[in-house]
PDB file of N, CA, C and O and ligand atoms in Angstrom:
ATOM      1  N   MET A 648     111.744  17.202  56.252  1.00 56.00           N
ATOM      2  CA  MET A 648     112.330  16.310  57.282  1.00 56.00           C
ATOM      3  C   MET A 648     113.362  15.372  56.641  1.00 56.00           C
ATOM      4  O   MET A 648     113.175  14.883  55.548  1.00 56.00           O
ATOM      5  N   THR A 649     114.399  15.110  57.375  1.00 55.00           N
ATOM      6  CA  THR A 649     115.414  14.163  56.912  1.00 55.00           C
ATOM      7  C   THR A 649     115.577  13.062  57.952  1.00 55.00           C
ATOM      8  O   THR A 649     116.661  12.671  58.318  1.00 55.00           O
ATOM      9  N   GLN A 650     114.428  12.597  58.436  1.00 56.00           N
ATOM     10  CA  GLN A 650     114.447  11.679  59.577  1.00 56.00           C
ATOM     11  C   GLN A 650     114.237  10.210  59.174  1.00 56.00           C
ATOM     12  O   GLN A 650     114.070   9.363  60.033  1.00 56.00           O
ATOM     13  N   ASP A 651     114.235   9.910  57.899  1.00 58.00           N
ATOM     14  CA  ASP A 651     113.912   8.557  57.446  1.00 58.00           C
ATOM     15  C   ASP A 651     114.812   7.497  58.076  1.00 58.00           C
ATOM     16  O   ASP A 651     114.353   6.524  58.644  1.00 58.00           O
ATOM     17  N   SER A 652     116.128   7.702  58.005  1.00 55.00           N
ATOM     18  CA  SER A 652     117.048   6.711  58.558  1.00 55.00           C
ATOM     19  C   SER A 652     116.947   6.657  60.077  1.00 55.00           C
ATOM     20  O   SER A 652     117.143   5.623  60.697  1.00 55.00           O
ATOM     21  N   ARG A 653     116.614   7.795  60.677  1.00 57.00           N
ATOM     22  CA  ARG A 653     116.449   7.840  62.141  1.00 57.00           C
ATOM     23  C   ARG A 653     115.282   6.962  62.580  1.00 57.00           C
ATOM     24  O   ARG A 653     115.367   6.258  63.567  1.00 57.00           O
ATOM     25  N   ASN A 654     114.192   7.046  61.839  1.00 56.00           N
ATOM     26  CA  ASN A 654     113.036   6.223  62.167  1.00 56.00           C
ATOM     27  C   ASN A 654     113.391   4.745  62.131  1.00 56.00           C
ATOM     28  O   ASN A 654     113.008   3.975  62.995  1.00 56.00           O
ATOM     29  N   ASP A 655     114.144   4.367  61.150  1.00 55.00           N
ATOM     30  CA  ASP A 655     114.554   2.981  61.008  1.00 55.00           C
ATOM     31  C   ASP A 655     115.419   2.561  62.194  1.00 55.00           C
ATOM     32  O   ASP A 655     115.231   1.509  62.777  1.00 55.00           O
ATOM     33  N   ALA A 656     116.341   3.408  62.584  1.00 49.00           N
ATOM     34  CA  ALA A 656     117.220   3.130  63.714  1.00 49.00           C
ATOM     35  C   ALA A 656     116.421   2.998  65.003  1.00 49.00           C
ATOM     36  O   ALA A 656     116.717   2.152  65.843  1.00 49.00           O
ATOM     37  N   ALA A 657     115.410   3.828  65.153  1.00 53.00           N
ATOM     38  CA  ALA A 657     114.588   3.790  66.357  1.00 53.00           C
ATOM     39  C   ALA A 657     113.895   2.440  66.491  1.00 53.00           C
ATOM     40  O   ALA A 657     113.777   1.902  67.584  1.00 53.00           O
ATOM     41  N   ASN A 658     113.467   1.897  65.364  1.00 60.00           N
ATOM     42  CA  ASN A 658     112.815   0.592  65.395  1.00 60.00           C
ATOM     43  C   ASN A 658     113.773  -0.496  65.856  1.00 60.00           C
ATOM     44  O   ASN A 658     113.372  -1.457  66.503  1.00 60.00           O
ATOM     45  N   ASN A 659     115.040  -0.336  65.536  1.00 62.00           N
ATOM     46  CA  ASN A 659     116.036  -1.345  65.879  1.00 62.00           C
ATOM     47  C   ASN A 659     116.723  -1.086  67.218  1.00 62.00           C
ATOM     48  O   ASN A 659     117.638  -1.787  67.590  1.00 62.00           O
ATOM     49  N   ARG A 660     116.279  -0.077  67.939  1.00 73.00           N
ATOM     50  CA  ARG A 660     116.839   0.270  69.262  1.00 73.00           C
ATOM     51  C   ARG A 660     118.354   0.187  69.264  1.00 73.00           C
ATOM     52  O   ARG A 660     118.923  -0.809  69.708  1.00 73.00           O
ATOM     53  N   PRO A 661     119.036   1.204  68.770  1.00 73.00           N
ATOM     54  CA  PRO A 661     120.495   1.147  68.678  1.00 73.00           C
ATOM     55  C   PRO A 661     121.145   0.869  70.033  1.00 73.00           C
ATOM     56  O   PRO A 661     120.711   1.389  71.053  1.00 73.00           O
ATOM     57  N   LEU A 662     122.151   0.047  69.999  1.00 84.00           N
ATOM     58  CA  LEU A 662     122.884  -0.319  71.203  1.00 84.00           C
ATOM     59  C   LEU A 662     123.674   0.881  71.719  1.00 84.00           C
ATOM     60  O   LEU A 662     124.274   1.591  70.935  1.00 84.00           O
ATOM     61  N   GLN A 663     123.621   1.072  73.016  1.00 90.00           N
ATOM     62  CA  GLN A 663     124.406   2.146  73.625  1.00 90.00           C
ATOM     63  C   GLN A 663     125.683   1.525  74.211  1.00 90.00           C
ATOM     64  O   GLN A 663     125.622   0.546  74.934  1.00 90.00           O
ATOM     65  N   VAL A 664     126.803   2.100  73.856  1.00 91.00           N
ATOM     66  CA  VAL A 664     128.075   1.653  74.421  1.00 91.00           C
ATOM     67  C   VAL A 664     128.776   2.852  75.059  1.00 91.00           C
ATOM     68  O   VAL A 664     128.483   3.992  74.717  1.00 91.00           O
ATOM     69  N   ALA A 665     129.689   2.566  75.963  1.00 93.00           N
ATOM     70  CA  ALA A 665     130.473   3.636  76.570  1.00 93.00           C
ATOM     71  C   ALA A 665     131.746   3.814  75.764  1.00 93.00           C
ATOM     72  O   ALA A 665     132.445   2.847  75.475  1.00 93.00           O
ATOM     73  N   CYS A 666     132.026   5.039  75.401  1.00 94.00           N
ATOM     74  CA  CYS A 666     133.267   5.341  74.692  1.00 94.00           C
ATOM     75  C   CYS A 666     134.450   4.856  75.532  1.00 94.00           C
ATOM     76  O   CYS A 666     134.544   5.196  76.710  1.00 94.00           O
ATOM     77  N   PRO A 667     135.327   4.008  74.968  1.00 91.00           N
ATOM     78  CA  PRO A 667     136.462   3.480  75.737  1.00 91.00           C
ATOM     79  C   PRO A 667     137.402   4.570  76.236  1.00 91.00           C
ATOM     80  O   PRO A 667     138.171   4.348  77.162  1.00 91.00           O
ATOM     81  N   GLN A 668     137.337   5.712  75.609  1.00 90.00           N
ATOM     82  CA  GLN A 668     138.262   6.783  75.956  1.00 90.00           C
ATOM     83  C   GLN A 668     137.702   7.702  77.035  1.00 90.00           C
ATOM     84  O   GLN A 668     138.342   7.937  78.042  1.00 90.00           O
ATOM     85  N   CYS A 669     136.493   8.203  76.855  1.00 94.00           N
ATOM     86  CA  CYS A 669     135.965   9.199  77.788  1.00 94.00           C
ATOM     87  C   CYS A 669     134.729   8.704  78.532  1.00 94.00           C
ATOM     88  O   CYS A 669     134.193   9.422  79.375  1.00 94.00           O
ATOM     89  N   ARG A 670     134.290   7.467  78.232  1.00 95.00           N
ATOM     90  CA  ARG A 670     133.167   6.826  78.926  1.00 95.00           C
ATOM     91  C   ARG A 670     131.821   7.473  78.624  1.00 95.00           C
ATOM     92  O   ARG A 670     130.834   7.170  79.277  1.00 95.00           O
ATOM     93  N   LYS A 671     131.790   8.337  77.675  1.00 95.00           N
ATOM     94  CA  LYS A 671     130.517   8.927  77.266  1.00 95.00           C
ATOM     95  C   LYS A 671     129.667   7.869  76.563  1.00 95.00           C
ATOM     96  O   LYS A 671     130.193   7.004  75.873  1.00 95.00           O
ATOM     97  N   SER A 672     128.366   7.954  76.750  1.00 94.00           N
ATOM     98  CA  SER A 672     127.463   7.010  76.116  1.00 94.00           C
ATOM     99  C   SER A 672     127.360   7.303  74.619  1.00 94.00           C
ATOM    100  O   SER A 672     127.145   8.438  74.220  1.00 94.00           O
ATOM    101  N   VAL A 673     127.551   6.258  73.821  1.00 92.00           N
ATOM    102  CA  VAL A 673     127.571   6.414  72.374  1.00 92.00           C
ATOM    103  C   VAL A 673     126.597   5.421  71.749  1.00 92.00           C
ATOM    104  O   VAL A 673     126.503   4.292  72.201  1.00 92.00           O
ATOM    105  N   GLU A 674     125.914   5.839  70.701  1.00 89.00           N
ATOM    106  CA  GLU A 674     125.076   4.904  69.949  1.00 89.00           C
ATOM    107  C   GLU A 674     125.938   4.082  69.015  1.00 89.00           C
ATOM    108  O   GLU A 674     126.697   4.622  68.221  1.00 89.00           O
ATOM    109  N   TRP A 675     125.798   2.762  69.120  1.00 88.00           N
ATOM    110  CA  TRP A 675     126.527   1.873  68.207  1.00 88.00           C
ATOM    111  C   TRP A 675     125.691   1.771  66.936  1.00 88.00           C
ATOM    112  O   TRP A 675     124.828   0.915  66.813  1.00 88.00           O
ATOM    113  N   SER A 676     125.951   2.666  66.020  1.00 87.00           N
ATOM    114  CA  SER A 676     125.190   2.645  64.774  1.00 87.00           C
ATOM    115  C   SER A 676     126.116   2.954  63.610  1.00 87.00           C
ATOM    116  O   SER A 676     127.211   3.496  63.792  1.00 87.00           O
ATOM    117  N   SER A 677     125.670   2.598  62.436  1.00 87.00           N
ATOM    118  CA  SER A 677     126.484   2.849  61.245  1.00 87.00           C
ATOM    119  C   SER A 677     126.597   4.340  60.959  1.00 87.00           C
ATOM    120  O   SER A 677     127.396   4.759  60.133  1.00 87.00           O
ATOM    121  N   ASP A 678     125.804   5.136  61.676  1.00 87.00           N
ATOM    122  CA  ASP A 678     125.932   6.589  61.558  1.00 87.00           C
ATOM    123  C   ASP A 678     127.204   7.093  62.219  1.00 87.00           C
ATOM    124  O   ASP A 678     127.629   8.217  61.994  1.00 87.00           O
ATOM    125  N   ASN A 679     127.774   6.264  63.094  1.00 89.00           N
ATOM    126  CA  ASN A 679     128.966   6.679  63.823  1.00 89.00           C
ATOM    127  C   ASN A 679     130.184   5.916  63.315  1.00 89.00           C
ATOM    128  O   ASN A 679     130.422   4.787  63.728  1.00 89.00           O
ATOM    129  N   PRO A 680     130.963   6.514  62.423  1.00 90.00           N
ATOM    130  CA  PRO A 680     132.116   5.823  61.854  1.00 90.00           C
ATOM    131  C   PRO A 680     133.225   5.593  62.875  1.00 90.00           C
ATOM    132  O   PRO A 680     134.166   4.862  62.612  1.00 90.00           O
ATOM    133  N   TYR A 681     133.113   6.235  64.036  1.00 92.00           N
ATOM    134  CA  TYR A 681     134.183   6.155  65.046  1.00 92.00           C
ATOM    135  C   TYR A 681     133.858   5.167  66.152  1.00 92.00           C
ATOM    136  O   TYR A 681     134.604   5.072  67.117  1.00 92.00           O
ATOM    137  N   ARG A 682     132.718   4.470  66.040  1.00 90.00           N
ATOM    138  CA  ARG A 682     132.334   3.530  67.083  1.00 90.00           C
ATOM    139  C   ARG A 682     133.461   2.544  67.357  1.00 90.00           C
ATOM    140  O   ARG A 682     134.160   2.171  66.403  1.00 90.00           O
ATOM    141  N   PRO A 683     133.699   2.070  68.541  1.00 90.00           N
ATOM    142  CA  PRO A 683     132.899   2.374  69.736  1.00 90.00           C
ATOM    143  C   PRO A 683     133.236   3.708  70.389  1.00 90.00           C
ATOM    144  O   PRO A 683     132.756   3.978  71.475  1.00 90.00           O
ATOM    145  N   PHE A 684     134.062   4.508  69.743  1.00 92.00           N
ATOM    146  CA  PHE A 684     134.396   5.813  70.307  1.00 92.00           C
ATOM    147  C   PHE A 684     133.307   6.815  69.974  1.00 92.00           C
ATOM    148  O   PHE A 684     132.577   6.655  69.002  1.00 92.00           O
ATOM    149  N   CYS A 685     133.223   7.880  70.778  1.00 94.00           N
ATOM    150  CA  CYS A 685     132.175   8.880  70.575  1.00 94.00           C
ATOM    151  C   CYS A 685     132.558   9.838  69.468  1.00 94.00           C
ATOM    152  O   CYS A 685     131.701  10.486  68.888  1.00 94.00           O
ATOM    153  N   SER A 686     133.833   9.938  69.179  1.00 93.00           N
ATOM    154  CA  SER A 686     134.281  10.949  68.223  1.00 93.00           C
ATOM    155  C   SER A 686     135.627  10.568  67.624  1.00 93.00           C
ATOM    156  O   SER A 686     136.332   9.685  68.134  1.00 93.00           O
ATOM    157  N   LYS A 687     135.967  11.260  66.571  1.00 92.00           N
ATOM    158  CA  LYS A 687     137.271  11.060  65.940  1.00 92.00           C
ATOM    159  C   LYS A 687     138.399  11.323  66.932  1.00 92.00           C
ATOM    160  O   LYS A 687     139.400  10.624  66.968  1.00 92.00           O
ATOM    161  N   ARG A 688     138.175  12.357  67.747  1.00 92.00           N
ATOM    162  CA  ARG A 688     139.198  12.751  68.707  1.00 92.00           C
ATOM    163  C   ARG A 688     139.539  11.605  69.657  1.00 92.00           C
ATOM    164  O   ARG A 688     140.702  11.279  69.871  1.00 92.00           O
ATOM    165  N   CYS A 689     138.492  10.988  70.215  1.00 92.00           N
ATOM    166  CA  CYS A 689     138.722   9.897  71.165  1.00 92.00           C
ATOM    167  C   CYS A 689     139.393   8.707  70.473  1.00 92.00           C
ATOM    168  O   CYS A 689     140.254   8.056  71.051  1.00 92.00           O
ATOM    169  N   ARG A 690     138.990   8.446  69.243  1.00 92.00           N
ATOM    170  CA  ARG A 690     139.603   7.327  68.537  1.00 92.00           C
ATOM    171  C   ARG A 690     141.086   7.596  68.303  1.00 92.00           C
ATOM    172  O   ARG A 690     141.922   6.704  68.465  1.00 92.00           O
ATOM    173  N   LEU A 691     141.407   8.812  67.925  1.00 89.00           N
ATOM    174  CA  LEU A 691     142.808   9.163  67.683  1.00 89.00           C
ATOM    175  C   LEU A 691     143.628   9.087  68.964  1.00 89.00           C
ATOM    176  O   LEU A 691     144.772   8.639  68.952  1.00 89.00           O
ATOM    177  N   ILE A 692     143.032   9.544  70.076  1.00 88.00           N
ATOM    178  CA  ILE A 692     143.731   9.459  71.360  1.00 88.00           C
ATOM    179  C   ILE A 692     144.060   7.998  71.667  1.00 88.00           C
ATOM    180  O   ILE A 692     145.173   7.663  72.060  1.00 88.00           O
ATOM    181  N   ASP A 693     143.064   7.122  71.431  1.00 85.00           N
ATOM    182  CA  ASP A 693     143.271   5.706  71.730  1.00 85.00           C
ATOM    183  C   ASP A 693     144.334   5.099  70.821  1.00 85.00           C
ATOM    184  O   ASP A 693     145.230   4.391  71.273  1.00 85.00           O
ATOM    185  N   LEU A 694     144.256   5.394  69.549  1.00 82.00           N
ATOM    186  CA  LEU A 694     145.257   4.880  68.602  1.00 82.00           C
ATOM    187  C   LEU A 694     146.636   5.409  68.951  1.00 82.00           C
ATOM    188  O   LEU A 694     147.622   4.685  68.893  1.00 82.00           O
ATOM    189  N   GLY A 695     146.685   6.688  69.337  1.00 82.00           N
ATOM    190  CA  GLY A 695     147.951   7.300  69.726  1.00 82.00           C
ATOM    191  C   GLY A 695     148.543   6.619  70.945  1.00 82.00           C
ATOM    192  O   GLY A 695     149.750   6.414  71.025  1.00 82.00           O
ATOM    193  N   ALA A 696     147.671   6.246  71.881  1.00 73.00           N
ATOM    194  CA  ALA A 696     148.130   5.575  73.092  1.00 73.00           C
ATOM    195  C   ALA A 696     148.741   4.219  72.749  1.00 73.00           C
ATOM    196  O   ALA A 696     149.765   3.840  73.291  1.00 73.00           O
ATOM    197  N   TRP A 697     148.099   3.492  71.832  1.00 67.00           N
ATOM    198  CA  TRP A 697     148.660   2.206  71.402  1.00 67.00           C
ATOM    199  C   TRP A 697     150.026   2.421  70.776  1.00 67.00           C
ATOM    200  O   TRP A 697     150.969   1.689  71.043  1.00 67.00           O
ATOM    201  N   ALA A 698     150.117   3.445  69.926  1.00 67.00           N
ATOM    202  CA  ALA A 698     151.362   3.715  69.220  1.00 67.00           C
ATOM    203  C   ALA A 698     152.490   4.027  70.197  1.00 67.00           C
ATOM    204  O   ALA A 698     153.640   3.681  69.964  1.00 67.00           O
ATOM    205  N   ASP A 699     152.135   4.664  71.312  1.00 64.00           N
ATOM    206  CA  ASP A 699     153.133   5.009  72.325  1.00 64.00           C
ATOM    207  C   ASP A 699     153.431   3.843  73.265  1.00 64.00           C
ATOM    208  O   ASP A 699     154.225   3.972  74.179  1.00 64.00           O
ATOM    209  N   GLU A 700     152.762   2.723  73.065  1.00 57.00           N
ATOM    210  CA  GLU A 700     152.895   1.565  73.956  1.00 57.00           C
ATOM    211  C   GLU A 700     152.567   1.926  75.391  1.00 57.00           C
ATOM    212  O   GLU A 700     153.122   1.365  76.319  1.00 57.00           O
ATOM    213  N   SER A 701     151.684   2.890  75.565  1.00 55.00           N
ATOM    214  CA  SER A 701     151.281   3.275  76.916  1.00 55.00           C
ATOM    215  C   SER A 701     149.777   3.068  77.081  1.00 55.00           C
ATOM    216  O   SER A 701     149.148   3.692  77.903  1.00 55.00           O
ATOM    217  N   HIS A 702     149.251   2.171  76.277  1.00 51.00           N
ATOM    218  CA  HIS A 702     147.800   1.940  76.360  1.00 51.00           C
ATOM    219  C   HIS A 702     147.442   1.365  77.719  1.00 51.00           C
ATOM    220  O   HIS A 702     148.118   0.515  78.248  1.00 51.00           O
ATOM    221  N   ARG A 703     146.338   1.855  78.242  1.00 56.00           N
ATOM    222  CA  ARG A 703     145.872   1.360  79.522  1.00 56.00           C
ATOM    223  C   ARG A 703     144.422   0.933  79.397  1.00 56.00           C
ATOM    224  O   ARG A 703     143.751   1.272  78.450  1.00 56.00           O
ATOM    225  N   ILE A 704     143.968   0.180  80.389  1.00 56.00           N
ATOM    226  CA  ILE A 704     142.591  -0.288  80.393  1.00 56.00           C
ATOM    227  C   ILE A 704     141.656   0.912  80.479  1.00 56.00           C
ATOM    228  O   ILE A 704     141.830   1.767  81.339  1.00 56.00           O
ATOM    229  N   ALA A 705     140.705   0.963  79.589  1.00 59.00           N
ATOM    230  CA  ALA A 705     139.786   2.097  79.547  1.00 59.00           C
ATOM    231  C   ALA A 705     139.087   2.250  80.886  1.00 59.00           C
ATOM    232  O   ALA A 705     138.615   1.292  81.483  1.00 59.00           O
ATOM    233  N   GLY A 706     139.035   3.469  81.365  1.00 59.00           N
ATOM    234  CA  GLY A 706     138.328   3.754  82.609  1.00 59.00           C
ATOM    235  C   GLY A 706     139.192   3.605  83.848  1.00 59.00           C
ATOM    236  O   GLY A 706     138.802   4.017  84.922  1.00 59.00           O
ATOM    237  N   GLU A 707     140.361   2.992  83.701  1.00 60.00           N
ATOM    238  CA  GLU A 707     141.271   2.853  84.828  1.00 60.00           C
ATOM    239  C   GLU A 707     142.292   3.988  84.795  1.00 60.00           C
ATOM    240  O   GLU A 707     142.729   4.396  83.724  1.00 60.00           O
ATOM    241  N   PRO A 708     142.685   4.454  85.947  1.00 61.00           N
ATOM    242  CA  PRO A 708     143.743   5.460  85.958  1.00 61.00           C
ATOM    243  C   PRO A 708     145.063   4.849  85.482  1.00 61.00           C
ATOM    244  O   PRO A 708     145.282   3.655  85.643  1.00 61.00           O
ATOM    245  N   ALA A 709     145.882   5.658  84.898  1.00 64.00           N
ATOM    246  CA  ALA A 709     147.174   5.174  84.422  1.00 64.00           C
ATOM    247  C   ALA A 709     148.014   4.684  85.603  1.00 64.00           C
ATOM    248  O   ALA A 709     147.978   5.245  86.688  1.00 64.00           O
ATOM    249  N   MET A 710     148.766   3.615  85.365  1.00 63.00           N
ATOM    250  CA  MET A 710     149.639   3.094  86.409  1.00 63.00           C
ATOM    251  C   MET A 710     150.959   3.856  86.403  1.00 63.00           C
ATOM    252  O   MET A 710     151.558   4.071  85.365  1.00 63.00           O
ATOM    253  N   ASP A 711     151.388   4.221  87.577  1.00 72.00           N
ATOM    254  CA  ASP A 711     152.708   4.829  87.691  1.00 72.00           C
ATOM    255  C   ASP A 711     153.776   3.768  87.465  1.00 72.00           C
ATOM    256  O   ASP A 711     153.540   2.582  87.624  1.00 72.00           O
ATOM    257  N   GLU A 712     154.960   4.208  87.150  1.00 72.00           N
ATOM    258  CA  GLU A 712     156.095   3.300  87.050  1.00 72.00           C
ATOM    259  C   GLU A 712     156.287   2.554  88.364  1.00 72.00           C
ATOM    260  O   GLU A 712     156.534   1.359  88.391  1.00 72.00           O
ATOM    261  N   ALA A 713     156.134   3.264  89.475  1.00 75.00           N
ATOM    262  CA  ALA A 713     156.332   2.675  90.801  1.00 75.00           C
ATOM    263  C   ALA A 713     155.308   1.573  91.065  1.00 75.00           C
ATOM    264  O   ALA A 713     155.642   0.509  91.580  1.00 75.00           O
ATOM    265  N   ASP A 714     154.053   1.838  90.709  1.00 79.00           N
ATOM    266  CA  ASP A 714     153.010   0.837  90.882  1.00 79.00           C
ATOM    267  C   ASP A 714     153.322  -0.407  90.065  1.00 79.00           C
ATOM    268  O   ASP A 714     153.148  -1.533  90.514  1.00 79.00           O
ATOM    269  N   MET A 715     153.777  -0.182  88.854  1.00 78.00           N
ATOM    270  CA  MET A 715     154.108  -1.281  87.961  1.00 78.00           C
ATOM    271  C   MET A 715     155.249  -2.112  88.550  1.00 78.00           C
ATOM    272  O   MET A 715     155.189  -3.337  88.567  1.00 78.00           O
ATOM    273  N   ASP A 716     156.269  -1.447  89.071  1.00 83.00           N
ATOM    274  CA  ASP A 716     157.388  -2.144  89.706  1.00 83.00           C
ATOM    275  C   ASP A 716     156.910  -2.980  90.876  1.00 83.00           C
ATOM    276  O   ASP A 716     157.315  -4.130  91.055  1.00 83.00           O
ATOM    277  N   ALA A 717     156.017  -2.399  91.697  1.00 83.00           N
ATOM    278  CA  ALA A 717     155.495  -3.102  92.858  1.00 83.00           C
ATOM    279  C   ALA A 717     154.725  -4.343  92.430  1.00 83.00           C
ATOM    280  O   ALA A 717     154.854  -5.410  93.039  1.00 83.00           O
ATOM    281  N   LEU A 718     153.935  -4.209  91.369  1.00 81.00           N
ATOM    282  CA  LEU A 718     153.141  -5.328  90.869  1.00 81.00           C
ATOM    283  C   LEU A 718     154.038  -6.436  90.353  1.00 81.00           C
ATOM    284  O   LEU A 718     153.848  -7.620  90.664  1.00 81.00           O
ATOM    285  N   ILE A 719     155.050  -6.070  89.589  1.00 81.00           N
ATOM    286  CA  ILE A 719     155.989  -7.052  89.044  1.00 81.00           C
ATOM    287  C   ILE A 719     156.717  -7.755  90.188  1.00 81.00           C
ATOM    288  O   ILE A 719     156.871  -8.977  90.197  1.00 81.00           O
ATOM    289  N   ASP A 720     157.127  -6.976  91.178  1.00 86.00           N
ATOM    290  CA  ASP A 720     157.807  -7.531  92.345  1.00 86.00           C
ATOM    291  C   ASP A 720     156.931  -8.565  93.040  1.00 86.00           C
ATOM    292  O   ASP A 720     157.362  -9.656  93.379  1.00 86.00           O
ATOM    293  N   LYS A 721     155.671  -8.231  93.214  1.00 84.00           N
ATOM    294  CA  LYS A 721     154.702  -9.109  93.866  1.00 84.00           C
ATOM    295  C   LYS A 721     154.545 -10.405  93.071  1.00 84.00           C
ATOM    296  O   LYS A 721     154.565 -11.503  93.634  1.00 84.00           O
ATOM    297  N   LEU A 722     154.412 -10.290  91.764  1.00 84.00           N
ATOM    298  CA  LEU A 722     154.236 -11.458  90.903  1.00 84.00           C
ATOM    299  C   LEU A 722     155.467 -12.357  90.972  1.00 84.00           C
ATOM    300  O   LEU A 722     155.359 -13.586  91.029  1.00 84.00           O
ATOM    301  N   GLU A 723     156.638 -11.753  90.994  1.00 86.00           N
ATOM    302  CA  GLU A 723     157.870 -12.529  91.010  1.00 86.00           C
ATOM    303  C   GLU A 723     158.064 -13.255  92.331  1.00 86.00           C
ATOM    304  O   GLU A 723     158.741 -14.263  92.412  1.00 86.00           O
ATOM    305  N   ARG A 724     157.458 -12.746  93.383  1.00 86.00           N
ATOM    306  CA  ARG A 724     157.550 -13.400  94.698  1.00 86.00           C
ATOM    307  C   ARG A 724     156.569 -14.557  94.845  1.00 86.00           C
ATOM    308  O   ARG A 724     156.551 -15.211  95.869  1.00 86.00           O
ATOM    309  N   GLY A 725     155.728 -14.773  93.873  1.00 79.00           N
ATOM    310  CA  GLY A 725     154.814 -15.902  93.938  1.00 79.00           C
ATOM    311  C   GLY A 725     153.360 -15.499  93.907  1.00 79.00           C
ATOM    312  O   GLY A 725     152.486 -16.330  94.034  1.00 79.00           O
ATOM    313  N   GLY A 726     153.116 -14.228  93.729  1.00 55.00           N
ATOM    314  CA  GLY A 726     151.767 -13.734  93.516  1.00 55.00           C
ATOM    315  C   GLY A 726     150.781 -14.055  94.628  1.00 55.00           C
ATOM    316  O   GLY A 726     149.732 -14.626  94.377  1.00 55.00           O
ATOM    317  N   GLN A 727     151.139 -13.731  95.855  1.00 53.00           N
ATOM    318  CA  GLN A 727     150.185 -13.907  96.956  1.00 53.00           C
ATOM    319  C   GLN A 727     149.027 -12.932  96.784  1.00 53.00           C
ATOM    320  O   GLN A 727     149.244 -11.781  96.508  1.00 53.00           O
ATOM    321  N   GLN A 728     147.831 -13.454  96.972  1.00 54.00           N
ATOM    322  CA  GLN A 728     146.650 -12.596  96.795  1.00 54.00           C
ATOM    323  C   GLN A 728     146.230 -11.992  98.114  1.00 54.00           C
ATOM    324  O   GLN A 728     145.940 -12.714  99.021  1.00 54.00           O
TER     325      GLN A 728
HETATM  326 ZN1  LIG B1441     134.824   9.707  73.771  1.00 59.03          ZN
END
C-alpha cells in the first residue's frame, strides 16, 4: 500500500474547491500542484486567457463586444440600475 499520505490528508479533510476554469470539484491539497485548477490544462488555459487580455470571470459566459459596448454606454449615461 502507498496510502500513508492519503491517510494523513483524510484526517485533515482536504478543502474542496471548484476549478476556476471548468468548475470541476478539486481537492485543495499539496498533492495538486495546479490548485486551484483541476489540471495543468485548465491552468494553462487560464494563464493563456490572461495573456490574451480576454480573461473573464470564471463561470460566466464571455461578454460579446456588443454587450461590452452596451454596458459602457449605460455607465457613461450615469449608471441607472
Ligand atoms: Zn479544470
